[in-house]
Amino acid sequence: MPALSPLAPERFPELPAIDGLRLATAQAGVKYRDRTDVMLAVLDPGATVAGVFTRSATRSAAVLDCQAKIGGDSDAGAAILVNSGNSNAFTGRAGEASVARICAAVARACDVPEDRVFTSSTGVIGERLPDDRITAAIDGLVGGLAPGGIDAAARAIMTTDTFPKGAVRSVEIGGETVTIAGIAKGSGMIAPDMATMLVYIFTDASIQRALLQDMLGDLTDRSFNAITVDSDTSTSDTLLMAATNKGSAVHDRHGPFEDALGDLMLDLAHQVVRDGEGATKFIQIDVSGAESDADARKVASAIANSPLVKTAIAGEDPNWGRIVMAVGKSGAAANRDTLRITFGDIEVARDGWVSPDYTEARGAEYMKRDEITIGVDLGLGDGADTMWTCDLTHAYITINADYRS
Amino acid sequence: MPALSPLAPERFPELPAIDGLRLATAQAGVKYRDRTDVMLAVLDPGATVAGVFTRSATRSAAVLDCQAKIGGDSDAGAAILVNSGNSNAFTGRAGEASVARICAAVARACDVPEDRVFTSSTGVIGERLPDDRITAAIDGLVGGLAPGGIDAAARAIMTTDTFPKGAVRSVEIGGETVTIAGIAKGSGMIAPDMATMLVYIFTDASIQRALLQDMLGDLTDRSFNAITVDSDTSTSDTLLMAATNKGSAVHDRHGPFEDALGDLMLDLAHQVVRDGEGATKFIQIDVSGAESDADARKVASAIANSPLVKTAIAGEDPNWGRIVMAVGKSGAAANRDTLRITFGDIEVARDGWVSPDYTEARGAEYMKRDEITIGVDLGLGDGADTMWTCDLTHAYITINADYRS
C-alpha cells in the first residue's frame, strides 16, 4: 500500500444522496482481501445515462459492452456495477462471456433490462475475471441498496489510488437546487495494470440523453483529456453519467448546469493528477498565442508528457531549456523569437533568449512549491489550451518497475 | 561522471584514415576542464557533403546555419567544427552571431569558403556560447590536422555519454575497396541539456550530393529515427556525411555501398541506445502484420516510448498487458483477436488472450537477459517496422532530476 500522496486533498467532500439513485458496496474477493471491491448503483426508471470511453484499440470487454448500449434511450431503470482487482481486458471471448453473465445477473436482481446494465472492471490485465465471485455478491448488494453512500462507492473502486476521489456541485435551476455528485479512481493516465481511470457522476437534474452526451464529450476534452500522468492510455477508461430526472430540467448547452458539471469534472480530474503515481508536484501548463487551439494542445501535451521536463521539476530544477525543447518537438508552429516562457509570475524567457531580469535563483525558489504553473506564449495567434500533469519521480519507477515481480 | 553503461561495446573499433580527410581535436575550455571539447574535420577540395537535421521548431543556430548551406554543390574544400559543453540553442540573435564568427574563423584558417563550413554545438541550452574560446583554438587545431584520429574526435564530442561511439565498414566497388567510418554522440533520444545526438560519417567513395542526400534520408528513418531513449527531441540533432571522392564511384541507390552505410548507421544508432541514460536493457521491437508500414511504426513507437513498458522491463517483469495497452493507444488499426505477442521465441499472447503454453516463469526468465526482443504481429496486413529502445530506470531519474540543481 503506497503512502498517501503529498498532494492529496485535506478531506473527502460530503456527498449528499441523489434522488432516484441507490448504492451499495460489497467484498466480493475478486482479488483483494479485507476491503470492498464491488459497487452497485441502481437508478430509478426514467433515468438518463451517457458516457465517454477510452479510444484504445484494445479496449476491454466491459468498455465494448458499455459502448454498444450507451446510445439507447429508455424509460426503464438502469444499473452500474464496477469491480476493482481485475480489468477483464485482453481476456478474449471469455472476457465477453464474463460481462454477459454479470449483466444478466444484475438485470435479473435489479429488475432492469440487460441493455441498461453497464459494467466496468479495473485491475490486472490478461487474467480471467472470476465473475462467479461477483455474481455471488449481487443479492447481498441489492439487499444493501440505499440512498447516499457515494463515499463508500468511491473507496470500493480504488486500486493503487492513495485516496478516494469525490466532488459535488449544486446549481439553481428554475428556483430549485439540483445536485451533481461524482466519484473517480485513477493514479496513472493511465496505467493499465492497476490505474485505469473510472468516473461516475450522478445528478437529480432532468436532462435528455443527447444533450447530456454532447456536454460530456466537450467537457471531457477540457478535463479528463487534459490531464496526463505518464502518457499511457488505459484499455478500460470509462466515464458514465446518470441523470435521475427527478429535479429541474436542463434544456440548453452552456448554462449554469454545464458550468457546474465542467467544474466538477475538472475537480475530479485534478484529484487524479494529485494521486499520480509518485507525484510530488501538481503542474499546470498554460499555452497561449498559438496559431490554433489544436496547436496549443500539441504544445501543452508535449510539455506535460516530456520525461525531461517532468524529471527536472521533480528535482526542483528550473530547467527552462527543456520547455523550449518540448515546444520544438510538439509539431505545432513555433518561432524562437516570439516565444515567451513564464514560471508563475516570473518571466523566464522572451524574444528568443533568457529574460534580462530572470535569475536562476528566482526560478529555483519557485520550483520549491507544490504547485507549479508553466506559461508558454507562442506569440503567433489566439490559440490557447491548458493541461495538468505531475512530476516524474523515483517513486514512479519503484511503483511500476517493481509492481508484479 | 556516470559509470560506464553495462550495455557498452567491449571496445572502440579501429577506425582507419579516410583519404582526403584530416582531423584534429583541442581543449578549448568551452565548459569542461581537462578534456578535449572541440573537433575539426577538414575535407580536401572536391568532397561531397550531405546532412540530416532535427525537425524541432526550436532548433539551434548551428542547425539552421547547416541547413541553409547543405544544399549547395561545390568543388571547394569543406570543414566541420563541433564543440561540446554548450549547445548554443535558444540563444537568440547572439547565438547566430556566434555561429557566424566561428564559421568565418574556420574558413579563413582552413582556406575554404564560409558556406562550406558546418558547425554543431552540444551541451547546455540557453547559455551564451563562449565562441571566443573556440576561435582562439582554431590555429592550434589547424596546426594539428592529420589523417586518422577519428577516435579522438569521437571523444571530443562526448557530453554525458559513457563511451565514445564509432563504426567502420568496407565495401568492394569496381575491384577497389572504399571505407565508411562514422562517429556519434548521444545518450538520450534526445536530452536537450547534454545529450543531443550528433553523427559524423566519412567515406573515400565518390558520390554525388543529391544521391548521397537521398540515401541518408531513407537510411536515417531506419536507424537514427528508429531509436528512442525518452521520446524527447533535441534542438541540435545533426548528422553530417562527407564523401571525399577519392575512391571508387557509387552511381546508384540500393547497392552494396548503401547496404554498408545503412549497416554502419544502425550500428551507431544502437550504440546511442546502449548508452541511453540509465539503460540496463537493450530492447528491440519488431512489429509485423500491420495495415501499413506507417501503422507498424506507430505501434513500435508507442511501445518504445511507453514509460510503463520501459519500467516493467527495468524491473524484469514480463508484463505483456502493458504491451497490449501500448498497441491500443498507438492510433494504428489493431484487432484484439488477431494480435500476437512474443518475447524472443516465446509466444506470449495470441487470439486475444494469453497463449496456452505461456507461463509467467518463462517470461520472467527471458526478462533477465540484457537484450530483449518484443514481437508484435497485428495479423491485419503486410506493414512492418523495427525500433530500438532501452529501459527506464531509477538512474534515468537521478541523471535528469538531479542534473543541474
Short mmCIF file of N, CA and C in Angstrom, two decimals, chain A residues 215-283:
data_model
loop_
_atom_site.label_atom_id
_atom_site.label_comp_id
_atom_site.label_asym_id
_atom_site.label_seq_id
_atom_site.Cartn_x
_atom_site.Cartn_y
_atom_site.Cartn_z
N MET A 215 -22.67 17.49 -23.89
CA MET A 215 -21.95 18.18 -22.82
C MET A 215 -20.74 17.39 -22.37
N LEU A 216 -20.97 16.07 -22.12
CA LEU A 216 -19.89 15.23 -21.58
C LEU A 216 -18.70 15.18 -22.52
N GLY A 217 -19.00 15.07 -23.82
CA GLY A 217 -17.91 14.99 -24.79
C GLY A 217 -17.04 16.23 -24.74
N ASP A 218 -17.67 17.41 -24.79
CA ASP A 218 -16.90 18.66 -24.78
C ASP A 218 -16.18 18.86 -23.46
N LEU A 219 -16.87 18.59 -22.35
CA LEU A 219 -16.27 18.83 -21.04
C LEU A 219 -15.13 17.85 -20.76
N THR A 220 -15.22 16.63 -21.32
CA THR A 220 -14.14 15.66 -21.13
C THR A 220 -12.85 16.16 -21.78
N ASP A 221 -12.98 16.79 -22.94
CA ASP A 221 -11.79 17.33 -23.61
C ASP A 221 -11.05 18.35 -22.74
N ARG A 222 -11.80 19.08 -21.93
CA ARG A 222 -11.16 20.12 -21.13
C ARG A 222 -10.87 19.67 -19.69
N SER A 223 -11.17 18.40 -19.38
CA SER A 223 -10.91 17.91 -18.02
C SER A 223 -10.10 16.61 -18.08
N PHE A 224 -10.80 15.48 -18.25
CA PHE A 224 -10.06 14.21 -18.19
C PHE A 224 -9.12 14.01 -19.37
N ASN A 225 -9.43 14.59 -20.52
CA ASN A 225 -8.49 14.50 -21.65
C ASN A 225 -7.41 15.58 -21.58
N ALA A 226 -7.46 16.44 -20.58
CA ALA A 226 -6.45 17.49 -20.42
C ALA A 226 -5.49 17.18 -19.27
N ILE A 227 -5.53 15.94 -18.80
CA ILE A 227 -4.57 15.54 -17.76
C ILE A 227 -3.74 14.37 -18.26
N THR A 228 -2.54 14.27 -17.75
CA THR A 228 -1.68 13.14 -18.09
C THR A 228 -0.75 12.89 -16.92
N VAL A 229 -0.55 11.64 -16.61
CA VAL A 229 0.47 11.31 -15.62
C VAL A 229 1.70 10.77 -16.34
N ASP A 230 1.48 9.83 -17.28
CA ASP A 230 2.62 9.18 -17.91
C ASP A 230 2.41 8.93 -19.40
N SER A 231 1.41 9.55 -19.99
CA SER A 231 1.13 9.48 -21.43
C SER A 231 0.55 8.14 -21.84
N ASP A 232 0.42 7.21 -20.93
CA ASP A 232 -0.13 5.91 -21.30
C ASP A 232 -1.65 5.90 -21.15
N THR A 233 -2.30 5.16 -22.04
CA THR A 233 -3.76 5.19 -22.16
C THR A 233 -4.32 3.84 -21.79
N SER A 234 -5.26 3.83 -20.89
CA SER A 234 -5.82 2.58 -20.41
C SER A 234 -6.70 1.92 -21.44
N THR A 235 -6.84 0.61 -21.27
CA THR A 235 -7.78 -0.19 -22.07
C THR A 235 -9.19 -0.13 -21.50
N SER A 236 -9.37 0.53 -20.37
CA SER A 236 -10.64 0.45 -19.64
C SER A 236 -11.25 1.79 -19.27
N ASP A 237 -10.61 2.92 -19.62
CA ASP A 237 -11.12 4.22 -19.18
C ASP A 237 -12.60 4.38 -19.49
N THR A 238 -13.34 4.77 -18.47
CA THR A 238 -14.79 4.90 -18.61
C THR A 238 -15.30 6.05 -17.77
N LEU A 239 -16.13 6.89 -18.37
CA LEU A 239 -16.88 7.90 -17.62
C LEU A 239 -18.35 7.64 -17.90
N LEU A 240 -19.12 7.38 -16.85
CA LEU A 240 -20.56 7.20 -17.00
C LEU A 240 -21.26 8.27 -16.17
N MET A 241 -22.28 8.89 -16.76
CA MET A 241 -23.05 9.87 -16.01
C MET A 241 -24.54 9.52 -16.11
N ALA A 242 -25.20 9.58 -14.97
CA ALA A 242 -26.64 9.31 -14.95
C ALA A 242 -27.39 10.49 -14.36
N ALA A 243 -28.43 10.91 -15.04
CA ALA A 243 -29.36 11.93 -14.52
C ALA A 243 -30.64 11.20 -14.14
N THR A 244 -31.06 11.38 -12.89
CA THR A 244 -32.25 10.63 -12.45
C THR A 244 -33.54 11.29 -12.91
N ASN A 245 -33.44 12.52 -13.42
CA ASN A 245 -34.61 13.23 -13.95
C ASN A 245 -35.70 13.44 -12.90
N LYS A 246 -35.29 13.61 -11.65
CA LYS A 246 -36.25 13.89 -10.59
C LYS A 246 -36.40 15.39 -10.35
N GLY A 247 -35.41 16.19 -10.72
CA GLY A 247 -35.41 17.61 -10.38
C GLY A 247 -35.62 18.50 -11.60
N SER A 248 -35.18 19.74 -11.47
CA SER A 248 -35.40 20.74 -12.52
C SER A 248 -34.77 20.31 -13.83
N ALA A 249 -35.32 20.83 -14.91
CA ALA A 249 -34.88 20.41 -16.23
C ALA A 249 -33.81 21.33 -16.79
N VAL A 250 -32.86 20.73 -17.47
CA VAL A 250 -31.82 21.45 -18.20
C VAL A 250 -32.13 21.27 -19.68
N HIS A 251 -32.29 22.39 -20.39
CA HIS A 251 -32.70 22.29 -21.79
C HIS A 251 -31.62 22.69 -22.77
N ASP A 252 -30.59 23.43 -22.29
CA ASP A 252 -29.66 24.03 -23.24
C ASP A 252 -28.21 23.79 -22.86
N ARG A 253 -27.35 23.93 -23.85
CA ARG A 253 -25.91 23.90 -23.62
C ARG A 253 -25.46 25.21 -22.99
N HIS A 254 -24.28 25.18 -22.39
CA HIS A 254 -23.54 26.37 -21.96
C HIS A 254 -24.22 27.20 -20.87
N GLY A 255 -25.12 26.58 -20.09
CA GLY A 255 -25.74 27.28 -18.97
C GLY A 255 -25.06 26.95 -17.65
N PRO A 256 -25.69 27.34 -16.53
CA PRO A 256 -25.07 27.11 -15.22
C PRO A 256 -24.88 25.63 -14.88
N PHE A 257 -25.78 24.76 -15.37
CA PHE A 257 -25.61 23.33 -15.11
C PHE A 257 -24.32 22.82 -15.75
N GLU A 258 -24.12 23.18 -17.00
CA GLU A 258 -22.91 22.74 -17.71
C GLU A 258 -21.66 23.32 -17.05
N ASP A 259 -21.76 24.57 -16.62
CA ASP A 259 -20.62 25.18 -15.90
C ASP A 259 -20.28 24.38 -14.65
N ALA A 260 -21.34 24.03 -13.89
CA ALA A 260 -21.11 23.29 -12.64
C ALA A 260 -20.56 21.90 -12.93
N LEU A 261 -21.10 21.26 -13.96
CA LEU A 261 -20.64 19.92 -14.33
C LEU A 261 -19.18 19.97 -14.78
N GLY A 262 -18.84 20.97 -15.58
CA GLY A 262 -17.45 21.12 -16.03
C GLY A 262 -16.51 21.35 -14.86
N ASP A 263 -16.96 22.14 -13.93
CA ASP A 263 -16.17 22.44 -12.74
C ASP A 263 -15.94 21.17 -11.91
N LEU A 264 -17.00 20.38 -11.76
CA LEU A 264 -16.89 19.12 -11.01
C LEU A 264 -15.95 18.15 -11.72
N MET A 265 -16.06 18.06 -13.04
CA MET A 265 -15.20 17.12 -13.79
C MET A 265 -13.74 17.55 -13.67
N LEU A 266 -13.48 18.85 -13.71
CA LEU A 266 -12.10 19.34 -13.58
C LEU A 266 -11.57 19.04 -12.19
N ASP A 267 -12.43 19.20 -11.17
CA ASP A 267 -12.05 18.88 -9.80
C ASP A 267 -11.62 17.42 -9.70
N LEU A 268 -12.45 16.52 -10.24
CA LEU A 268 -12.10 15.09 -10.19
C LEU A 268 -10.82 14.81 -10.98
N ALA A 269 -10.70 15.45 -12.15
CA ALA A 269 -9.50 15.24 -12.98
C ALA A 269 -8.25 15.68 -12.22
N HIS A 270 -8.34 16.82 -11.55
CA HIS A 270 -7.19 17.30 -10.78
C HIS A 270 -6.86 16.33 -9.64
N GLN A 271 -7.89 15.72 -9.06
CA GLN A 271 -7.63 14.75 -7.99
C GLN A 271 -6.88 13.54 -8.52
N VAL A 272 -7.19 13.14 -9.78
CA VAL A 272 -6.45 12.02 -10.38
C VAL A 272 -4.97 12.40 -10.54
N VAL A 273 -4.70 13.61 -11.01
CA VAL A 273 -3.30 14.07 -11.15
C VAL A 273 -2.62 14.12 -9.78
N ARG A 274 -3.35 14.61 -8.78
CA ARG A 274 -2.78 14.70 -7.43
C ARG A 274 -2.46 13.35 -6.84
N ASP A 275 -3.07 12.29 -7.41
CA ASP A 275 -2.76 10.94 -6.96
C ASP A 275 -1.91 10.23 -8.01
N GLY A 276 -1.32 10.98 -8.92
CA GLY A 276 -0.46 10.39 -9.95
C GLY A 276 0.65 9.58 -9.31
N GLU A 277 0.99 8.48 -9.92
CA GLU A 277 1.96 7.58 -9.30
C GLU A 277 3.27 8.31 -9.01
N GLY A 278 3.64 8.39 -7.76
CA GLY A 278 4.90 9.00 -7.34
C GLY A 278 4.90 10.52 -7.34
N ALA A 279 3.74 11.16 -7.61
CA ALA A 279 3.71 12.61 -7.78
C ALA A 279 4.08 13.36 -6.50
N THR A 280 4.89 14.41 -6.66
CA THR A 280 5.16 15.34 -5.56
C THR A 280 4.85 16.78 -5.96
N LYS A 281 4.57 17.02 -7.25
CA LYS A 281 4.27 18.37 -7.73
C LYS A 281 3.03 18.32 -8.63
N PHE A 282 2.15 19.29 -8.46
CA PHE A 282 0.96 19.44 -9.32
C PHE A 282 1.29 20.55 -10.32
N ILE A 283 1.27 20.24 -11.60
CA ILE A 283 1.78 21.16 -12.62
C ILE A 283 0.68 21.58 -13.58
#
